[in-house]
Amino acid sequence: MTMQLNARLRIGAPDELLLESADGRAEPLHPLWLRERCRDAVSMDLRTQQRLQDPSDFAPDLKVTALSQPAPGVFHVTFSDGHQASFSAADILAEAALAPGSHDCPAPRLWDGSLRDLPRVRWRSEPADDELRAWLESFLTLGFIIFEGVPSEPGMVLKVGAQFGFTRETNFGALFNVRSTPDANDLAYTSIALDAHTDNPYRTPVPGIQLLHCLVNQTSGGLSTLVDGFAVAQALRNREPEAFRILATTPVRFKYLDTDAELTASAPPIELDVTGELRAIHFSPRLDFVPLYPRAQLEAYYRARRLFDHSLRAPDFEIRFLLKDGDLVMFDNCRLLHGRSGFDPAEGLRHLQGCYIDIDGPRSLYRVLRRRRERAGELRRSA
Ligand code: OGA
Ligand code: ZN
């Protein structure tokens, strides 16, 4: 793993492997934390790197009994249960640097309506690793990417989706057609404007990533909108912490109804992870129903919802662009909200195809590419 590390490992006492941070503070690594990271053939299956022993079975008072550094960047450890293991300092430091709940992938870079350089790239069916990595970096930092030149053929959205992850099929099908139809089973399939929303908040889990491919737009309307929900939530947290708290703790009920489906799920409009960091936005003004709370509590909720919604719809946060024939936008449905302006079907056809893929596909692919690059680097160095 490559990572910017401002720490080092050193031997303190004969039984203490110390993690020393840049400011000189040193913490001994817990023996159990080290023991469960042993990477030898007794401790784990070498192919899968899955552990062969349940760490709860290690002695609770396990200790380090001997330490040595046979080579730079390598530590040899003997534990009180008799097990001996070698550790790469780089691996241990990379593990130690992972903040609780974080991913070892490019972190989100929040944006607002002043974002000018939209991540627009020419799509390719077989991108080189470097190009694919650049696409993934855009997607992971900004939460979206726009591909140009995706052939305007039905089904291409599934092909592009498969480059990044596994399709998430729903009651709308593996692929859904977004065009104005009579007797539509979703307002997306009409010509009305759609305010900023996340898709399918009534589903558990929600679809992580959405792709929309424009096959044709002959109308002058139907502009696409995107908003970085994390940026809006963060601004609310700074300006109106109480409103933020209410939206992060109110379980709103979302529901969807069709002849053969009745889906409901409860989620706070702003979902936090266990560390208090933003995890997902659940927001769709067409589908949300707050439970019946006492009047004062409802007043406070409606005020918070209004503040959030008005920011979500404000030009300060929104970007607006036209998807031309052959353009495809892929976005993080947990972080970004999307919408469109209305259009007049009498002007011509507007036909998009959409699909969902799971949220973790791009991060998995990013790590695979990184591993491949590191391995190639190692081979070059050893040649
Ligand atoms: C959708 C949707 C936007 C559009 O299908 O979920 O929001 O541009 N469509 O039609
Ligand atoms: Zn939508």
Coordinates of C-alpha atoms and ligand atoms in Angstrom, one line a residue:
M1 CA 0.0 0.0 0.0
T2 CA 1.4 3.4 -0.8
M3 CA 0.2 6.3 1.4
Q4 CA 1.6 9.5 2.7
L5 CA 2.9 8.5 6.2
N6 CA 4.2 10.9 8.7
A7 CA 5.0 8.2 11.2
R8 CA 7.6 5.5 11.8
L9 CA 8.0 2.3 13.7
R10 CA 10.8 1.8 16.2
I11 CA 11.7 -0.6 19.0
G12 CA 11.2 1.0 22.4
A13 CA 11.7 -1.5 25.2
P14 CA 12.5 -5.1 24.2
D15 CA 8.8 -5.8 24.3
E16 CA 7.5 -2.6 22.8
L17 CA 7.1 -1.8 19.1
L18 CA 6.4 1.9 19.1
L19 CA 4.4 3.9 16.5
E20 CA 6.1 7.3 16.6
S21 CA 4.2 10.2 14.9
A22 CA 5.7 13.2 13.3
D23 CA 5.4 15.3 16.4
G24 CA 7.5 12.8 18.4
R25 CA 4.7 11.2 20.3
A26 CA 5.1 7.4 20.6
E27 CA 2.5 4.8 21.3
P28 CA 3.3 1.1 21.8
L29 CA 1.3 -1.1 19.4
H30 CA -1.2 -3.4 21.1
P31 CA 0.1 -7.0 21.0
L32 CA -3.3 -8.3 19.9
W33 CA -3.5 -5.6 17.1
L34 CA -0.2 -6.9 15.8
R35 CA -0.9 -10.6 16.4
E36 CA -4.1 -10.5 14.3
R37 CA -2.1 -8.9 11.4
C38 CA 0.4 -11.8 11.2
R39 CA 0.7 -12.7 7.5
D40 CA 2.4 -16.1 7.7
A41 CA 0.9 -19.4 6.4
V42 CA 0.0 -20.5 9.9
S43 CA -2.0 -17.3 10.6
M44 CA -3.7 -16.8 7.3
D45 CA -4.5 -18.4 4.0
L46 CA -1.9 -16.9 1.7
R47 CA -4.1 -16.7 -1.4
T48 CA -7.1 -15.0 0.1
Q49 CA -5.3 -13.3 3.0
Q50 CA -8.2 -14.4 5.2
R51 CA -7.3 -15.3 8.8
L52 CA -7.2 -18.9 9.9
Q53 CA -7.5 -18.2 13.6
D54 CA -10.3 -16.4 15.4
P55 CA -8.6 -13.5 17.3
S56 CA -10.9 -13.9 20.2
D57 CA -9.0 -17.1 20.9
F58 CA -5.7 -15.4 21.4
A59 CA -4.8 -15.0 25.1
P60 CA -6.3 -11.7 26.4
D61 CA -3.1 -10.8 28.1
L62 CA -0.9 -11.7 25.0
K63 CA 2.4 -9.9 25.1
V64 CA 5.4 -9.2 22.9
T65 CA 8.4 -11.1 24.3
A66 CA 11.1 -10.3 21.8
L67 CA 11.7 -7.8 19.0
S68 CA 14.4 -7.4 16.4
Q69 CA 14.9 -5.5 13.2
P70 CA 16.7 -7.9 10.8
A71 CA 16.6 -5.5 7.9
P72 CA 15.5 -1.9 7.3
G73 CA 11.7 -1.8 7.2
V74 CA 11.2 -5.2 8.7
F75 CA 10.5 -6.2 12.3
H76 CA 10.6 -9.6 13.7
V77 CA 8.3 -10.2 16.7
T78 CA 8.0 -13.1 19.1
F79 CA 4.7 -13.3 21.0
S80 CA 4.1 -14.8 24.5
D81 CA 2.1 -17.7 22.8
G82 CA 5.3 -18.7 21.1
H83 CA 4.3 -17.4 17.7
Q84 CA 6.9 -15.6 15.7
A85 CA 6.2 -13.3 12.8
S86 CA 7.8 -10.7 10.5
F87 CA 6.1 -7.4 9.7
S88 CA 6.7 -5.0 7.0
A89 CA 6.9 -1.5 8.5
A90 CA 5.2 -0.1 5.4
D91 CA 2.2 -2.4 5.8
I92 CA 1.8 -1.6 9.5
L93 CA 2.1 2.1 8.9
A94 CA -0.4 2.0 6.1
E95 CA -2.8 0.2 8.4
A96 CA -2.2 2.6 11.3
A97 CA -2.8 5.6 9.0
L98 CA -6.4 4.4 8.1
A99 CA -8.7 6.7 10.1
P100 CA -11.7 4.8 11.6
G101 CA -14.3 4.2 8.9
S102 CA -12.2 5.6 6.1
H103 CA -11.2 4.1 2.8
D104 CA -7.7 4.0 1.4
C105 CA -9.0 5.7 -1.7
P106 CA -9.1 9.3 -2.9
A107 CA -11.2 11.3 -0.4
P108 CA -14.2 13.4 -1.5
R109 CA -13.4 16.9 -2.6
L110 CA -16.6 18.9 -1.9
W111 CA -17.8 21.3 -4.6
D112 CA -20.5 23.9 -5.1
G113 CA -22.1 25.8 -8.0
S114 CA -18.8 27.5 -8.9
L115 CA -17.4 24.2 -10.2
R116 CA -16.3 25.1 -13.7
D117 CA -14.1 22.3 -14.9
L118 CA -16.6 19.5 -15.2
P119 CA -15.0 16.0 -15.4
R120 CA -15.8 15.3 -19.0
V121 CA -13.8 12.6 -20.7
R122 CA -13.9 10.7 -23.9
W123 CA -15.3 7.2 -23.2
R124 CA -13.4 4.1 -24.3
S125 CA -14.5 0.5 -24.2
E126 CA -11.0 -0.6 -23.3
P127 CA -9.2 2.2 -21.5
A128 CA -5.5 1.8 -20.5
D129 CA -5.0 1.4 -16.7
D130 CA -3.7 5.0 -16.3
E131 CA -6.8 6.4 -18.1
L132 CA -9.1 4.2 -16.0
R133 CA -7.4 5.3 -12.8
A134 CA -7.9 9.0 -13.8
W135 CA -11.6 8.4 -14.4
L136 CA -11.9 6.7 -11.0
E137 CA -10.1 9.6 -9.3
S138 CA -12.5 12.1 -10.8
F139 CA -15.4 10.0 -9.8
L140 CA -14.2 9.3 -6.2
T141 CA -13.2 12.9 -5.5
L142 CA -16.1 14.8 -7.2
G143 CA -18.7 12.1 -7.0
F144 CA -19.4 12.1 -10.7
I145 CA -18.0 11.9 -14.2
I146 CA -19.4 12.6 -17.6
F147 CA -18.4 10.3 -20.5
E148 CA -18.7 11.6 -24.0
G149 CA -19.0 9.5 -27.2
V150 CA -20.8 6.5 -25.7
P151 CA -22.5 5.1 -28.8
S152 CA -26.2 6.0 -28.8
E153 CA -27.3 2.4 -28.8
P154 CA -29.8 0.9 -26.4
G155 CA -28.1 -1.1 -23.7
M156 CA -24.7 0.7 -23.7
V157 CA -25.4 2.0 -20.2
L158 CA -25.1 -1.5 -18.9
K159 CA -21.8 -2.0 -20.7
V160 CA -20.4 1.2 -19.2
G161 CA -21.8 0.2 -15.8
A162 CA -20.1 -3.2 -16.0
Q163 CA -16.7 -1.4 -16.4
F164 CA -17.1 -0.1 -12.8
G165 CA -19.2 -2.7 -10.9
F166 CA -22.1 -5.0 -10.7
T167 CA -25.5 -4.0 -11.9
R168 CA -28.1 -3.5 -9.3
E169 CA -31.4 -4.7 -10.7
T170 CA -34.6 -3.3 -9.4
N171 CA -38.3 -3.4 -10.1
F172 CA -37.6 -0.9 -12.9
G173 CA -35.4 -3.6 -14.5
A174 CA -31.6 -4.0 -15.0
L175 CA -31.9 -1.0 -17.3
F176 CA -34.6 1.7 -17.3
N177 CA -35.9 3.9 -20.0
V178 CA -36.2 7.6 -19.0
R179 CA -38.6 9.2 -21.5
S180 CA -42.0 10.8 -21.3
T181 CA -44.6 8.0 -21.4
P182 CA -48.4 8.0 -20.7
D183 CA -49.4 6.4 -17.4
A184 CA -45.8 6.6 -16.1
N185 CA -45.0 4.5 -13.0
D186 CA -42.5 7.2 -11.9
L187 CA -42.5 11.0 -12.3
A188 CA -39.0 10.6 -13.9
Y189 CA -40.9 9.1 -16.9
T190 CA -42.9 12.3 -17.6
S191 CA -41.7 15.6 -18.9
I192 CA -42.0 17.6 -15.7
A193 CA -39.0 19.2 -14.0
L194 CA -37.4 17.1 -11.2
D195 CA -35.9 18.9 -8.2
A196 CA -32.7 17.7 -6.7
H197 CA -33.2 14.2 -5.3
T198 CA -31.5 11.0 -4.6
D199 CA -32.9 7.9 -6.3
N200 CA -34.9 5.2 -4.5
P201 CA -34.6 6.3 -0.9
Y202 CA -37.4 3.9 -0.3
R203 CA -35.1 0.9 -1.0
T204 CA -32.8 -0.9 1.4
P205 CA -30.0 -0.5 0.6
V206 CA -30.4 2.4 -1.8
P207 CA -28.7 1.9 -5.2
G208 CA -25.2 3.3 -4.7
I209 CA -24.3 4.6 -8.1
Q210 CA -26.5 5.8 -11.0
L211 CA -25.7 6.0 -14.7
L212 CA -27.8 8.0 -17.1
H213 CA -27.0 7.7 -20.8
C214 CA -28.5 10.2 -23.3
L215 CA -29.5 8.3 -26.5
V216 CA -31.3 11.4 -27.9
N217 CA -32.5 14.8 -26.8
Q218 CA -34.3 16.7 -29.5
T219 CA -35.9 19.1 -27.1
S220 CA -34.5 22.5 -25.9
G221 CA -35.1 21.5 -22.3
G222 CA -34.3 18.6 -20.1
L223 CA -31.1 20.1 -18.7
S224 CA -29.4 17.9 -16.1
T225 CA -28.6 19.2 -12.6
L226 CA -26.2 17.9 -9.9
V227 CA -25.6 19.0 -6.4
D228 CA -23.0 17.9 -4.0
G229 CA -25.2 16.9 -1.1
F230 CA -22.2 16.5 1.2
A231 CA -21.2 20.1 0.5
V232 CA -24.7 21.4 1.3
A233 CA -24.9 19.3 4.5
Q234 CA -21.5 20.5 5.6
A235 CA -22.5 24.1 5.0
L236 CA -25.7 23.5 7.1
R237 CA -23.6 21.9 9.8
N238 CA -21.5 25.0 10.0
R239 CA -24.3 27.6 9.8
E240 CA -27.2 25.8 11.5
P241 CA -26.0 23.0 13.7
E242 CA -29.4 22.4 15.3
A243 CA -31.1 22.0 11.9
F244 CA -28.3 19.7 10.8
R245 CA -28.7 17.6 14.0
I246 CA -32.5 17.3 13.3
L247 CA -32.0 16.1 9.8
A248 CA -29.3 13.6 10.9
T249 CA -31.6 12.1 13.6
T250 CA -35.2 12.1 12.1
P251 CA -36.2 8.8 10.5
V252 CA -38.1 10.0 7.5
R253 CA -40.3 7.4 5.8
F254 CA -39.9 7.1 2.0
K255 CA -42.4 5.1 -0.1
Y256 CA -42.9 3.9 -3.6
L257 CA -46.0 2.3 -5.0
D258 CA -46.6 0.4 -8.3
T259 CA -49.0 -2.4 -9.3
D260 CA -46.4 -5.1 -8.3
A261 CA -44.3 -3.2 -5.8
E262 CA -44.7 -1.4 -2.5
L263 CA -41.4 -0.3 -1.0
T264 CA -40.8 1.7 2.1
A265 CA -37.7 2.5 4.1
S266 CA -36.9 4.9 6.9
A267 CA -33.7 7.0 6.8
P268 CA -32.6 10.3 8.1
P269 CA -32.2 12.9 5.3
I270 CA -28.6 13.3 6.4
E271 CA -27.1 9.9 7.4
L272 CA -23.9 9.9 9.5
D273 CA -21.5 7.0 10.1
V274 CA -20.5 5.9 13.6
T275 CA -17.7 8.4 13.6
G276 CA -20.1 11.3 12.9
E277 CA -18.9 11.7 9.3
L278 CA -21.4 12.2 6.4
R279 CA -22.3 8.8 5.0
A280 CA -25.3 9.4 2.7
I281 CA -28.0 11.8 1.8
H282 CA -31.6 10.5 1.4
F283 CA -33.8 13.2 -0.1
S284 CA -36.6 13.1 -2.5
P285 CA -39.3 15.8 -2.1
R286 CA -41.8 13.6 -4.0
L287 CA -41.6 10.7 -1.7
D288 CA -40.7 11.7 1.9
F289 CA -43.1 11.6 4.9
V290 CA -42.0 12.6 8.4
P291 CA -43.6 10.6 11.2
L292 CA -46.2 12.3 13.4
Y293 CA -44.2 14.1 16.1
P294 CA -45.4 16.7 18.6
R295 CA -46.1 20.0 17.0
A296 CA -43.0 21.8 18.2
Q297 CA -40.8 18.9 17.0
L298 CA -42.5 19.0 13.6
E299 CA -42.0 22.8 13.4
A300 CA -38.3 22.3 14.0
Y301 CA -38.1 19.5 11.4
Y302 CA -39.9 21.5 8.7
R303 CA -37.7 24.5 9.3
A304 CA -34.6 22.3 9.0
R305 CA -35.9 20.5 5.9
R306 CA -36.7 23.9 4.3
L307 CA -33.2 25.2 5.0
F308 CA -31.6 22.1 3.5
D309 CA -34.0 22.0 0.5
H310 CA -33.6 25.7 -0.4
S311 CA -29.8 25.3 -0.4
L312 CA -30.1 22.1 -2.5
R313 CA -32.0 24.1 -5.1
A314 CA -29.9 27.3 -4.9
P315 CA -27.6 28.1 -7.8
D316 CA -24.8 28.5 -5.2
F317 CA -24.6 24.7 -5.0
E318 CA -26.1 23.4 -8.2
I319 CA -24.4 22.7 -11.6
R320 CA -26.5 22.5 -14.7
F321 CA -25.5 21.0 -18.0
L322 CA -26.9 19.5 -21.1
L323 CA -26.5 15.8 -21.8
K324 CA -26.0 15.6 -25.6
D325 CA -26.6 12.4 -27.6
G326 CA -23.9 9.9 -26.5
D327 CA -23.2 11.6 -23.2
L328 CA -23.4 9.5 -20.1
V329 CA -23.2 10.8 -16.5
M330 CA -22.3 8.4 -13.7
F331 CA -22.7 9.7 -10.1
D332 CA -22.6 8.6 -6.5
N333 CA -26.3 8.4 -5.5
C334 CA -25.4 8.4 -1.8
R335 CA -23.6 11.8 -2.0
L336 CA -24.9 13.7 -5.0
L337 CA -28.4 14.8 -5.8
H338 CA -29.6 15.0 -9.3
G339 CA -32.5 16.5 -11.2
R340 CA -33.6 17.9 -14.6
S341 CA -35.4 20.9 -15.9
G342 CA -38.7 20.2 -17.6
F343 CA -39.0 19.8 -21.4
D344 CA -41.7 19.9 -24.0
P345 CA -42.3 16.5 -25.7
A346 CA -43.9 18.3 -28.6
E347 CA -40.4 19.5 -29.6
G348 CA -39.2 16.0 -30.1
L349 CA -37.9 13.0 -28.3
R350 CA -35.8 12.9 -25.1
H351 CA -34.7 9.4 -24.3
L352 CA -32.2 8.4 -21.6
Q353 CA -31.3 5.0 -20.4
G354 CA -30.3 4.4 -16.8
C355 CA -29.0 1.7 -14.5
Y356 CA -27.6 1.4 -11.0
I357 CA -24.4 -0.3 -9.8
D358 CA -23.3 -1.0 -6.3
I359 CA -21.4 1.7 -4.5
D360 CA -18.2 -0.2 -3.8
G361 CA -17.3 -1.2 -7.4
P362 CA -15.1 1.9 -8.3
R363 CA -13.2 1.7 -5.0
S364 CA -12.5 -2.0 -5.5
L365 CA -11.3 -1.3 -9.1
Y366 CA -9.1 1.6 -7.9
R367 CA -7.4 -0.7 -5.4
V368 CA -6.9 -3.5 -8.0
L369 CA -5.3 -1.0 -10.3
R370 CA -3.0 0.3 -7.6
R371 CA -2.0 -3.2 -6.7
R372 CA -1.3 -4.0 -10.3
R373 CA 0.9 -0.8 -10.6
E374 CA 2.8 -1.6 -7.4
R375 CA 3.5 -5.1 -8.6
A376 CA 4.7 -3.8 -11.9
G377 CA 7.0 -1.4 -10.1
E378 CA 8.4 -4.1 -7.9
L379 CA 9.0 -6.3 -10.9
R380 CA 10.9 -3.5 -12.7
R381 CA 13.0 -2.8 -9.6
S382 CA 13.9 -6.5 -9.2
A383 CA 14.7 -7.0 -12.9
Ligands
OGA1 C1 -34.1 9.5 -13.0 C2 -33.9 11.0 -13.2 C3 -33.3 12.7 -14.7 C4 -33.4 13.0 -16.1 O1 -34.4 8.8 -13.9 O2 -33.9 9.1 -11.8 O3 -33.8 11.7 -12.2 O4 -32.5 13.7 -16.6 N1 -33.8 11.4 -14.4 O5 -34.4 12.7 -16.8
ZN2 ZN -33.6 10.4 -10.4

